[in-house]
Amino acid sequence: MAGIEEQPPVDDSAKQREWDEYYMKIACLAALRSKDPRTPVGACIVDSENEQIVGIGYNSMPKDENFTWKGTSSTKKTSSLDPQENAANPELKYAYVVHAAVNAILNKTKESIKGCTLYTTLHPDDDCARAIVTAGIKKVVYCMYKRDKNLEVGMKIADVFFDIKGVKLRKLPEASLKVCEYVKELQNRIDVGGKNKSSEEQSGEEEPSVDRKIEPASWEKFFMSMAKLSQERPGDFKNKAVGACIASPDNQIMAVTYSGEPDGIEDEVKRLAKERHDLTLTKIPEFYTHAEYRAIVGKPSVRGYTLYVTSYPCNVCAKVIVESGIKEVVHYKNGDWNDDRCYSSRKILTTCLGPSNIRKYGNGDSINESQDEASRSIAIEEPGHT
């Protein structure tokens, strides 16, 4: 079964476009964590071998700290004419900002990302290109979520750099993405930032960051949004789609996965079953793997991390969660709450992790499972259940 791929190698295929759209939406969601008042940018790195996300980033100041800067260029007339000069000027934003592509590379979840594909909401510039080439990334897919669609000098330099180093660069038209809340919110932020910039230029004012602070979504909302967005990935089992996201204590995304069969092998299993044994399979639950299971088993260690999942885990996943060392579980909905598998999983999770570490997410806040633990503990200890 080696060599089976989840998506076809043809770039202009319908399935490839679906995957491109999915990964670009992940990048758009990542951009919403940026505090940049003008051009929030997001990036997503994908392993070409198994189509798993192995890095997510957004443009930010180092460690998300607040640095004071006066503008984006030394003079409005010479804006972006000398990217190296702008990047070194301590009064400008570029001297402090960590670009989204660089951020994603530095936050990679595997030792090597050679041969991977980078999705970014903005054309990379020369700073991004250095990191991309050094990391061994071989493909870059980009959109131009920016009011000015023209390539800046640094972006043109990156084009030349990519051509010399054999990095394939491909533009994904923004119009090809189906509108979702994350794409819409990103475009709205860019439009609002552009209008503010125009009014400042007319009044002759500078661009002080302290006067226009952007408050990104909370970390918890961001992580759960990643889990929910992963439900939209192309493929089978859309009617039962569950998404999961694992975050480290320092808010690094370690995994974004979805329910489905390992490496998308359902079609191949059906074909070989028919070819070798004349079996016609309509469903093959043996190969169905839950989102949280995939997220945990696919990583070297998740001890002390938090799991965000769109539906309450079943008993099989609960055992994996506990044994892996996951510290906390936040679920979006109860799922099959009264099913026997959820009944036993509730007992496993509350016993091993503690009721305070199992929380239901809702309206931007999480509801602690210990709030109604008294009534639930009675049900769990009902005679006839173990």
Coordinates of C-alpha atoms in Angstrom, one line a residue:
M1 CA 0.0 0.0 0.0
A2 CA 3.1 2.2 0.0
G3 CA 2.9 5.3 -2.2
I4 CA -0.8 6.0 -1.8
E5 CA -1.5 9.7 -1.7
E6 CA -4.4 11.6 -0.3
Q7 CA -4.5 14.0 -3.2
P8 CA -3.6 13.6 -6.9
P9 CA -0.3 15.1 -8.1
V10 CA -2.0 17.1 -10.8
D11 CA -2.1 20.7 -9.6
D12 CA -5.1 21.8 -11.6
S13 CA -7.3 19.0 -10.6
A14 CA -10.6 19.6 -8.7
K15 CA -9.4 17.6 -5.7
Q16 CA -6.1 19.6 -5.6
R17 CA -8.1 22.8 -5.6
E18 CA -10.1 21.5 -2.7
W19 CA -7.0 20.8 -0.7
D20 CA -5.5 24.2 -1.7
E21 CA -8.6 25.9 -0.4
Y22 CA -8.6 24.0 2.8
Y23 CA -5.0 24.8 3.7
M24 CA -5.3 28.4 2.7
K25 CA -8.3 28.8 5.0
I26 CA -6.1 27.4 7.8
A27 CA -3.6 30.1 6.9
C28 CA -6.4 32.8 6.9
L29 CA -7.5 31.7 10.3
A30 CA -3.8 31.9 11.5
A31 CA -3.6 35.5 10.2
L32 CA -6.4 36.5 12.6
R33 CA -4.0 36.0 15.5
S34 CA -1.9 38.8 14.1
K35 CA -2.0 42.2 15.8
D36 CA -0.7 43.9 12.6
P37 CA -3.1 46.9 12.0
R38 CA -2.5 46.9 8.3
T39 CA -1.7 43.5 6.8
P40 CA -2.3 40.5 9.0
V41 CA -0.6 37.4 7.4
G42 CA -1.0 33.7 8.1
A43 CA 1.0 30.7 7.0
C44 CA 0.5 26.9 7.0
I45 CA 3.1 24.2 6.3
V46 CA 2.0 20.8 4.9
D47 CA 3.9 17.6 4.8
S48 CA 3.8 16.4 1.2
E49 CA 4.0 12.7 2.1
N50 CA 0.9 12.5 4.4
E51 CA -0.8 15.8 3.9
Q52 CA -0.6 16.6 7.6
I53 CA -0.1 20.2 8.8
V54 CA 3.3 20.5 10.4
G55 CA 3.6 24.2 11.0
I56 CA 1.3 27.3 11.6
G57 CA 2.3 30.9 12.0
Y58 CA 1.3 34.5 11.6
N59 CA 3.2 37.8 11.4
S60 CA 3.9 39.2 14.9
M61 CA 6.4 40.9 17.1
P62 CA 8.9 38.5 18.9
K63 CA 7.0 36.5 21.5
D64 CA 3.9 38.6 20.8
E65 CA 5.5 41.4 22.9
N66 CA 4.6 45.1 22.2
F67 CA 7.3 47.1 20.5
T68 CA 6.7 50.8 19.7
W69 CA 7.2 51.8 16.0
K70 CA 6.4 55.0 14.2
G71 CA 5.5 53.7 10.7
T72 CA 6.1 51.3 7.8
S73 CA 8.5 53.5 5.8
S74 CA 10.9 56.3 6.3
T75 CA 9.0 58.5 3.9
K76 CA 5.7 57.8 2.2
K77 CA 7.1 58.6 -1.2
T78 CA 9.9 56.0 -0.9
S79 CA 7.9 53.3 0.8
S80 CA 9.3 49.8 0.1
L81 CA 11.9 51.1 -2.4
D82 CA 14.7 49.8 -0.2
P83 CA 13.5 46.7 1.8
Q84 CA 16.9 46.2 3.5
E85 CA 17.0 49.8 4.7
N86 CA 13.4 49.7 6.0
A87 CA 14.1 46.3 7.7
A88 CA 17.0 47.8 9.7
N89 CA 15.4 51.1 10.6
P90 CA 14.5 50.9 14.4
E91 CA 11.7 53.4 13.9
L92 CA 9.8 51.2 11.4
K93 CA 7.7 48.1 11.9
Y94 CA 9.9 45.8 9.8
A95 CA 12.8 46.0 12.2
Y96 CA 10.7 44.1 14.8
V97 CA 8.1 42.0 12.9
V98 CA 8.5 38.2 12.5
H99 CA 7.0 37.2 9.2
A100 CA 4.3 34.6 9.1
A101 CA 6.3 32.1 7.0
V102 CA 9.3 32.4 9.3
N103 CA 7.0 32.0 12.3
A104 CA 5.5 28.8 10.8
I105 CA 8.9 27.4 10.1
L106 CA 10.2 28.1 13.6
N107 CA 7.1 26.5 15.1
K108 CA 7.3 23.3 13.0
T109 CA 6.1 20.2 14.7
K110 CA 8.6 17.8 13.1
E111 CA 12.4 17.9 13.0
S112 CA 12.7 18.3 9.2
I113 CA 10.2 20.0 6.8
K114 CA 12.3 19.4 3.7
G115 CA 10.1 18.9 0.7
C116 CA 7.0 20.4 2.4
T117 CA 4.6 22.9 0.9
L118 CA 4.0 26.3 2.4
Y119 CA 0.6 28.1 2.1
T120 CA 0.6 31.8 2.9
T121 CA -2.0 34.6 2.6
L122 CA 0.6 36.9 1.1
H123 CA 3.4 36.6 -1.4
P124 CA 6.7 35.9 0.5
D125 CA 9.4 38.5 0.5
D126 CA 13.1 38.2 0.6
D127 CA 13.2 37.6 4.4
C128 CA 10.6 34.8 4.1
A129 CA 12.5 33.3 1.1
R130 CA 15.7 32.9 3.1
A131 CA 13.9 30.9 5.7
I132 CA 11.9 28.9 3.1
V133 CA 15.0 27.9 1.1
T134 CA 17.0 27.1 4.2
A135 CA 14.3 24.9 5.6
G136 CA 14.1 22.9 2.4
I137 CA 10.5 23.8 1.5
K138 CA 10.0 23.0 -2.2
K139 CA 6.5 24.5 -3.0
V140 CA 4.9 27.8 -2.0
V141 CA 1.2 28.5 -2.7
Y142 CA 0.2 32.1 -1.9
C143 CA -2.8 34.5 -2.1
M144 CA -2.6 38.3 -2.1
Y145 CA -4.7 39.3 0.9
K146 CA -3.5 42.9 0.7
R147 CA -5.1 46.1 -0.5
D148 CA -2.2 46.8 -2.9
K149 CA -2.0 43.7 -5.1
N150 CA 1.3 44.8 -6.7
L151 CA 4.5 43.0 -5.8
E152 CA 6.8 44.9 -3.5
V153 CA 10.6 45.0 -4.1
G154 CA 11.2 42.3 -1.5
M155 CA 8.6 40.0 -3.1
K156 CA 10.3 40.4 -6.5
I157 CA 13.6 39.5 -4.9
A158 CA 12.0 36.4 -3.5
D159 CA 10.7 35.4 -6.9
V160 CA 14.3 35.5 -8.3
F161 CA 15.6 33.6 -5.2
F162 CA 13.0 30.8 -5.6
D163 CA 13.7 30.5 -9.3
I164 CA 17.4 30.0 -8.6
K165 CA 16.9 27.5 -5.8
G166 CA 14.1 25.5 -7.6
V167 CA 11.3 26.4 -5.3
K168 CA 8.0 26.1 -7.1
L169 CA 5.8 29.2 -6.6
R170 CA 2.1 29.1 -7.4
K171 CA -0.6 31.8 -6.9
L172 CA -4.1 30.8 -5.7
P173 CA -6.6 33.5 -6.7
E174 CA -8.5 34.8 -3.7
A175 CA -11.7 34.4 -5.8
S176 CA -11.2 30.6 -5.9
L177 CA -11.7 30.4 -2.1
K178 CA -15.3 29.8 -1.0
V179 CA -16.2 32.6 1.4
C180 CA -16.1 31.5 5.1
E181 CA -16.1 33.5 8.3
Y182 CA -12.3 33.5 8.6
V183 CA -11.7 34.7 5.0
K184 CA -14.3 37.3 5.4
E185 CA -12.9 38.6 8.7
L186 CA -9.4 38.7 7.3
Q187 CA -10.5 40.7 4.3
N188 CA -12.5 43.1 6.5
R189 CA -9.5 43.7 8.7
I190 CA -7.3 44.5 5.7
D191 CA -10.0 46.8 4.2
V192 CA -10.4 48.7 7.5
G193 CA -6.6 49.0 8.0
G194 CA -6.3 50.4 4.5
K195 CA -9.0 53.0 5.1
N196 CA -7.3 54.1 8.3
K197 CA -4.0 54.4 6.4
S198 CA -5.6 56.6 3.6
S199 CA -7.1 59.0 6.2
E200 CA -3.8 59.3 7.9
E201 CA -2.0 60.1 4.7
Q202 CA -4.5 62.8 3.9
S203 CA -4.1 64.3 7.4
G204 CA -0.3 63.9 7.3
E205 CA -0.3 61.7 10.4
E206 CA 2.1 58.9 11.1
E207 CA 1.1 55.3 11.9
P208 CA 1.7 54.8 15.7
S209 CA 0.9 51.2 16.7
V210 CA 0.0 52.2 20.2
D211 CA -3.1 54.2 18.9
R212 CA -4.5 51.3 17.0
K213 CA -4.2 48.1 18.9
I214 CA -5.7 45.0 17.3
E215 CA -7.1 42.5 19.8
P216 CA -6.9 39.0 18.2
A217 CA -9.1 36.1 19.2
S218 CA -8.3 34.5 22.5
W219 CA -6.0 31.5 22.3
E220 CA -8.9 29.2 23.3
K221 CA -11.1 30.5 20.5
F222 CA -8.2 30.2 18.0
F223 CA -7.5 26.6 18.9
M224 CA -11.1 25.5 18.8
S225 CA -11.6 27.4 15.5
M226 CA -8.7 25.3 14.1
A227 CA -10.4 22.1 15.2
K228 CA -13.7 23.2 13.7
L229 CA -12.1 24.3 10.4
S230 CA -10.3 20.9 10.1
Q231 CA -13.8 19.4 9.7
E232 CA -14.0 21.0 6.3
R233 CA -11.0 19.1 4.9
P234 CA -11.7 17.3 1.6
G235 CA -12.4 13.6 1.6
D236 CA -14.7 11.0 3.0
F237 CA -16.8 10.8 6.2
K238 CA -18.0 14.4 6.0
N239 CA -21.2 13.4 7.7
K240 CA -19.3 12.3 10.7
A241 CA -16.5 14.8 10.5
V242 CA -14.8 15.6 13.8
G243 CA -11.8 18.0 14.1
A244 CA -9.1 18.2 16.8
C245 CA -6.3 20.5 17.7
I246 CA -3.5 20.0 20.2
A247 CA -1.8 23.0 21.8
S248 CA 1.3 23.1 24.0
P249 CA 1.5 25.0 27.3
D250 CA 3.2 27.9 25.4
N251 CA 0.4 28.0 22.9
Q252 CA 2.2 26.3 20.0
I253 CA -0.2 24.2 17.8
M254 CA 1.2 20.7 17.7
A255 CA -1.5 19.0 15.6
V256 CA -4.6 19.8 13.5
T257 CA -6.4 16.7 12.4
Y258 CA -9.7 15.3 11.4
S259 CA -11.6 12.0 11.6
G260 CA -11.1 9.6 8.7
E261 CA -9.2 6.6 7.5
P262 CA -5.4 6.5 7.9
D263 CA -3.8 8.3 5.0
G264 CA -7.1 8.3 3.1
I265 CA -7.0 4.7 2.0
E266 CA -10.7 3.9 1.9
D267 CA -10.9 3.9 -1.9
E268 CA -7.8 1.7 -2.3
V269 CA -9.1 -0.8 0.3
K270 CA -12.4 -1.1 -1.6
R271 CA -10.6 -1.5 -4.9
L272 CA -8.3 -4.3 -3.6
A273 CA -11.1 -6.0 -1.8
K274 CA -13.1 -6.3 -5.0
E275 CA -10.0 -7.2 -7.1
R276 CA -8.6 -9.9 -4.8
H277 CA -11.6 -11.3 -3.0
D278 CA -14.6 -10.2 -5.0
L279 CA -15.9 -8.3 -2.0
T280 CA -18.0 -5.2 -2.4
L281 CA -17.5 -3.0 0.6
T282 CA -19.8 0.0 1.3
K283 CA -18.4 0.9 4.7
I284 CA -15.1 -0.1 6.3
P285 CA -15.3 1.1 9.9
E286 CA -12.1 -0.9 10.7
F287 CA -10.1 1.8 9.0
Y288 CA -12.0 4.8 10.5
T289 CA -9.8 6.7 12.9
H290 CA -11.1 9.5 15.2
A291 CA -9.6 13.0 15.0
E292 CA -8.2 13.0 18.6
Y293 CA -6.7 9.5 18.1
R294 CA -4.9 10.7 14.9
A295 CA -3.6 13.8 16.6
I296 CA -2.1 12.0 19.6
V297 CA -0.7 8.9 17.9
G298 CA 0.8 10.9 15.1
K299 CA 3.0 13.0 17.5
P300 CA 6.1 11.9 19.5
S301 CA 4.9 13.4 22.8
V302 CA 1.8 15.4 23.9
R303 CA 2.4 15.1 27.6
G304 CA 1.0 18.1 29.5
Y305 CA -0.7 19.5 26.4
T306 CA -4.4 20.5 25.8
L307 CA -6.7 18.8 23.4
Y308 CA -9.4 20.8 21.6
V309 CA -12.0 18.6 19.9
T310 CA -15.3 19.3 18.2
S311 CA -17.1 16.4 19.9
Y312 CA -16.8 14.6 23.2
P313 CA -14.3 11.7 22.8
C314 CA -15.4 8.1 22.8
N315 CA -14.0 5.5 25.1
V316 CA -11.2 4.3 22.7
C317 CA -10.0 7.9 22.3
A318 CA -10.3 8.5 26.1
K319 CA -7.9 5.7 26.8
V320 CA -5.4 7.1 24.4
I321 CA -5.9 10.6 25.8
V322 CA -5.2 9.5 29.3
E323 CA -2.2 7.2 28.5
S324 CA -0.6 9.9 26.3
G325 CA -0.4 12.4 29.1
I326 CA -2.8 15.0 27.7
K327 CA -3.5 17.3 30.6
E328 CA -6.8 18.9 29.6
V329 CA -9.7 18.3 27.1
V330 CA -11.9 21.1 25.8
H331 CA -14.8 19.8 23.7
Y332 CA -17.2 21.9 21.5
K333 CA -20.3 19.7 21.8
N334 CA -21.4 16.6 23.7
G335 CA -21.7 14.4 20.6
D336 CA -23.1 10.9 21.3
W337 CA -23.4 11.8 25.0
N338 CA -25.7 9.0 26.0
D339 CA -23.9 6.3 23.9
D340 CA -22.2 3.6 25.9
R341 CA -18.8 4.6 24.5
C342 CA -19.3 8.2 25.7
Y343 CA -20.6 6.9 29.1
S344 CA -17.4 5.0 29.7
S345 CA -15.2 7.7 28.3
R346 CA -16.7 10.3 30.7
K347 CA -15.8 8.0 33.6
I348 CA -12.3 7.5 32.2
L349 CA -11.6 11.2 31.7
T350 CA -13.1 12.5 34.8
T351 CA -11.4 9.9 37.0
C352 CA -8.0 10.2 35.4
L353 CA -7.8 13.9 34.5
G354 CA -10.2 15.3 37.0
P355 CA -13.5 17.0 36.3
S356 CA -11.9 20.4 36.3
N357 CA -9.7 19.4 33.3
I358 CA -12.7 18.4 31.1
R359 CA -14.4 21.5 29.8
K360 CA -17.2 22.3 27.3
Y361 CA -16.4 25.2 25.1
G362 CA -19.2 27.7 24.4
N363 CA -19.6 31.3 23.2
G364 CA -15.9 32.0 23.6
D365 CA -15.8 30.6 27.2
S366 CA -15.4 27.1 28.6
I367 CA -17.8 25.6 31.0
N368 CA -16.1 23.5 33.6
E369 CA -17.4 20.0 33.7
S370 CA -17.2 20.0 37.5
Q371 CA -20.1 22.5 37.6
D372 CA -22.6 19.8 37.2
E373 CA -20.4 16.9 38.3
A374 CA -22.6 16.1 41.3
S375 CA -25.5 14.9 39.1
R376 CA -23.2 13.2 36.6
S377 CA -21.3 11.3 39.2
I378 CA -24.6 9.7 40.3
A379 CA -25.2 8.5 36.7
I380 CA -21.7 7.2 36.4
E381 CA -22.0 5.1 39.5
E382 CA -25.3 3.6 38.6
P383 CA -25.5 -0.1 39.2
G384 CA -24.8 -2.3 36.2
H385 CA -22.1 0.0 34.7
T386 CA -18.4 -0.4 35.1

